[in-house]
């Protein structure tokens, strides 16, 4: 087995740990995510999916932001006790604006990628990239619907990874697609408990 496959296996392992820890709202998710994304950048460049490589650089940066935000964004609950950052819910208007911006940015980024790189799937890569930027920000802020976005993003990523002969990442994307369901319900329970 070559270096490329070993890097893929290690990145997939850290990626899976990231999802498991984020579902549990465990701050160590961000360290696992930073490590997984750092390794994934190399794999994406090797597979000529450059926007995914750029996206994973963003994941590394947001990993540090998420770590800091989850560590320091404490809230005072009704009984006066300091608690970790709670799960929140976006209003419909936030989602409408987010979706419109993501669609516009996906089209623009896809066009740029099509004209300036040899990426075989520039628009598909752009959609996954832009929506992932948004979902990662939502996750760092503990917005419940981040899991809905991730469900569709990870499902689409399975197709892209298979197309680029990256089976380990395709399996990770398939597993995380299913884990999004658990993540959503676990975070929803946490939100419901705090909103009572």
Coordinates of C-alpha atoms in Angstrom, one line a residue:
X1 CA 0.0 0.0 0.0
X2 CA 1.4 3.4 -1.0
X3 CA 1.8 6.6 1.0
X4 CA -1.4 8.0 -0.7
X5 CA -3.6 5.2 0.7
X6 CA -2.0 5.4 4.2
X7 CA -2.7 9.2 4.4
X8 CA -6.2 8.5 3.3
X9 CA -6.7 5.9 6.0
X10 CA -5.3 8.1 8.8
X11 CA -7.3 11.1 7.6
X12 CA -10.5 9.0 7.5
X13 CA -9.9 7.7 11.0
X14 CA -9.5 11.3 12.3
X15 CA -12.5 12.4 10.3
X16 CA -14.7 9.7 11.9
X17 CA -13.5 10.6 15.4
X18 CA -14.3 14.3 14.6
X19 CA -17.9 13.4 13.7
X20 CA -18.3 11.2 16.8
X21 CA -16.9 13.9 19.1
X22 CA -19.0 16.7 17.5
X23 CA -22.2 14.6 18.0
X24 CA -21.3 14.3 21.6
X25 CA -20.5 18.1 21.8
X26 CA -17.0 17.1 22.9
X27 CA -14.4 19.9 22.3
X28 CA -11.8 17.3 21.1
X29 CA -13.8 17.1 17.9
X30 CA -11.9 20.2 16.7
X31 CA -8.4 18.7 17.2
X32 CA -9.5 15.6 15.3
X33 CA -11.0 17.8 12.5
X34 CA -7.8 19.8 12.2
X35 CA -5.7 16.7 11.8
X36 CA -8.1 15.1 9.4
X37 CA -8.4 18.2 7.2
X38 CA -4.6 18.8 7.2
X39 CA -4.1 15.3 5.8
X40 CA -7.0 15.6 3.4
X41 CA -5.6 18.7 1.7
X42 CA -2.7 16.6 0.3
X43 CA -5.1 13.9 -0.9
X44 CA -7.4 16.4 -2.6
X45 CA -4.5 18.1 -4.5
X46 CA -3.3 14.6 -5.6
X47 CA -6.8 13.9 -6.9
X48 CA -7.2 17.3 -8.6
X49 CA -10.2 18.5 -6.6
X50 CA -8.6 21.8 -5.7
X51 CA -11.7 23.4 -4.2
X52 CA -11.9 20.5 -1.7
X53 CA -8.3 21.2 -0.8
X54 CA -9.1 24.9 -0.3
X55 CA -12.1 23.9 1.7
X56 CA -10.0 21.7 4.0
X57 CA -7.6 24.6 4.6
X58 CA -10.7 26.5 5.7
X59 CA -11.6 23.5 8.0
X60 CA -8.2 23.8 9.6
X61 CA -8.7 27.5 10.3
X62 CA -12.3 27.0 11.5
X63 CA -11.1 24.1 13.6
X64 CA -9.1 26.6 15.7
X65 CA -12.0 29.0 15.7
X66 CA -14.4 26.2 16.8
X67 CA -12.0 25.0 19.6
X68 CA -11.7 28.6 20.9
X69 CA -15.5 29.4 20.6
X70 CA -16.6 26.2 22.3
X71 CA -14.0 26.7 25.0
X72 CA -14.9 30.4 25.7
X73 CA -18.5 30.9 24.7
X74 CA -20.1 30.0 28.0
X75 CA -23.7 30.9 28.9
X76 CA -25.4 31.6 32.2
X77 CA -28.5 29.5 32.5
X78 CA -31.8 30.3 34.4
X79 CA -30.4 29.1 37.7
X80 CA -27.3 31.2 37.4
X81 CA -25.0 28.3 36.6
X82 CA -22.3 28.7 33.8
X83 CA -22.8 26.1 31.1
X84 CA -21.2 25.3 27.8
X85 CA -22.3 26.9 24.5
X86 CA -25.8 25.7 24.0
X87 CA -27.3 24.4 20.7
X88 CA -29.3 27.1 18.9
X89 CA -31.8 27.3 16.1
X90 CA -31.8 29.7 13.1
X91 CA -34.9 31.5 11.9
X92 CA -36.3 30.7 8.4
X93 CA -35.0 34.1 7.1
X94 CA -31.4 33.1 8.1
X95 CA -31.7 29.9 6.0
X96 CA -33.2 31.7 3.0
X97 CA -30.3 34.2 2.9
X98 CA -27.8 31.5 3.5
X99 CA -29.2 29.3 0.7
X100 CA -29.3 32.2 -1.8
X101 CA -25.7 33.3 -1.0
X102 CA -24.5 29.7 -1.2
X103 CA -26.1 29.2 -4.6
X104 CA -24.7 32.4 -6.0
X105 CA -21.2 31.7 -4.6
X106 CA -21.3 28.1 -5.9
X107 CA -22.1 29.3 -9.5
X108 CA -19.3 31.9 -9.3
X109 CA -16.7 29.5 -7.8
X110 CA -17.7 26.8 -10.2
X111 CA -17.1 29.1 -13.2
X112 CA -13.8 30.2 -11.9
X113 CA -12.7 26.7 -11.2
X114 CA -13.9 25.6 -14.7
X115 CA -11.8 28.4 -16.4
X116 CA -8.7 28.2 -14.2
X117 CA -8.1 24.6 -13.3
X118 CA -8.2 21.1 -14.7
X119 CA -10.8 20.0 -12.2
X120 CA -13.1 17.4 -13.9
X121 CA -16.2 18.4 -11.8
X122 CA -15.8 22.1 -11.1
X123 CA -19.4 23.0 -10.4
X124 CA -20.1 19.9 -8.3
X125 CA -16.9 20.5 -6.3
X126 CA -18.0 24.2 -5.9
X127 CA -21.4 23.4 -4.5
X128 CA -20.0 21.0 -2.0
X129 CA -17.2 23.5 -1.1
X130 CA -19.5 26.5 -0.6
X131 CA -22.2 24.7 1.3
X132 CA -19.5 23.1 3.5
X133 CA -18.1 26.5 4.4
X134 CA -21.6 27.5 5.6
X135 CA -22.3 24.2 7.5
X136 CA -18.9 24.4 9.2
X137 CA -19.6 27.9 10.5
X138 CA -23.0 26.7 11.7
X139 CA -21.5 23.8 13.4
X140 CA -18.9 26.0 15.2
X141 CA -21.8 28.1 16.4
X142 CA -23.8 25.0 17.4
X143 CA -26.7 25.7 15.1
X144 CA -28.9 22.6 15.0
X145 CA -29.7 22.6 11.3
X146 CA -26.0 22.3 10.4
X147 CA -26.7 18.6 10.6
X148 CA -29.3 18.9 7.8
X149 CA -26.9 20.7 5.6
X150 CA -24.2 18.1 6.3
X151 CA -26.6 15.2 5.5
X152 CA -26.9 16.5 1.9
X153 CA -23.3 17.6 1.6
X154 CA -21.9 14.3 2.8
X155 CA -24.3 12.4 0.5
X156 CA -23.1 14.4 -2.5
X157 CA -19.5 13.9 -1.4
X158 CA -19.8 10.1 -1.7
X159 CA -20.4 10.6 -5.5
X160 CA -17.5 13.0 -5.9
X161 CA -15.1 10.8 -3.9
X162 CA -16.0 7.7 -5.9
X163 CA -15.6 9.7 -9.1
X164 CA -12.1 10.7 -8.1
X165 CA -11.1 7.1 -7.0
X166 CA -10.9 8.0 -3.3
X167 CA -12.8 5.0 -1.8
X168 CA -11.7 5.7 1.9
X169 CA -13.2 9.2 1.7
X170 CA -16.3 7.9 0.0
X171 CA -16.9 5.4 2.8
X172 CA -16.3 8.2 5.4
X173 CA -18.8 10.4 3.6
X174 CA -21.4 7.6 3.5
X175 CA -20.9 6.9 7.3
X176 CA -21.0 10.6 8.2
X177 CA -24.2 11.0 6.1
X178 CA -25.8 8.4 8.4
X179 CA -24.2 9.9 11.5
X180 CA -25.8 13.2 10.7
X181 CA -29.2 11.8 11.6
X182 CA -27.9 10.8 15.1
X183 CA -26.1 14.2 15.4
X184 CA -29.3 16.0 14.6
X185 CA -31.4 14.1 17.1
X186 CA -28.8 14.3 19.9
X187 CA -28.4 18.1 19.4
X188 CA -32.1 18.5 19.2
X189 CA -32.5 16.7 22.6
X190 CA -29.9 19.1 24.0
X191 CA -31.7 22.1 22.6
X192 CA -35.1 21.0 23.8
X193 CA -33.7 20.3 27.3
X194 CA -32.2 23.8 27.5
X195 CA -35.3 25.6 26.1
X196 CA -37.6 24.1 28.8

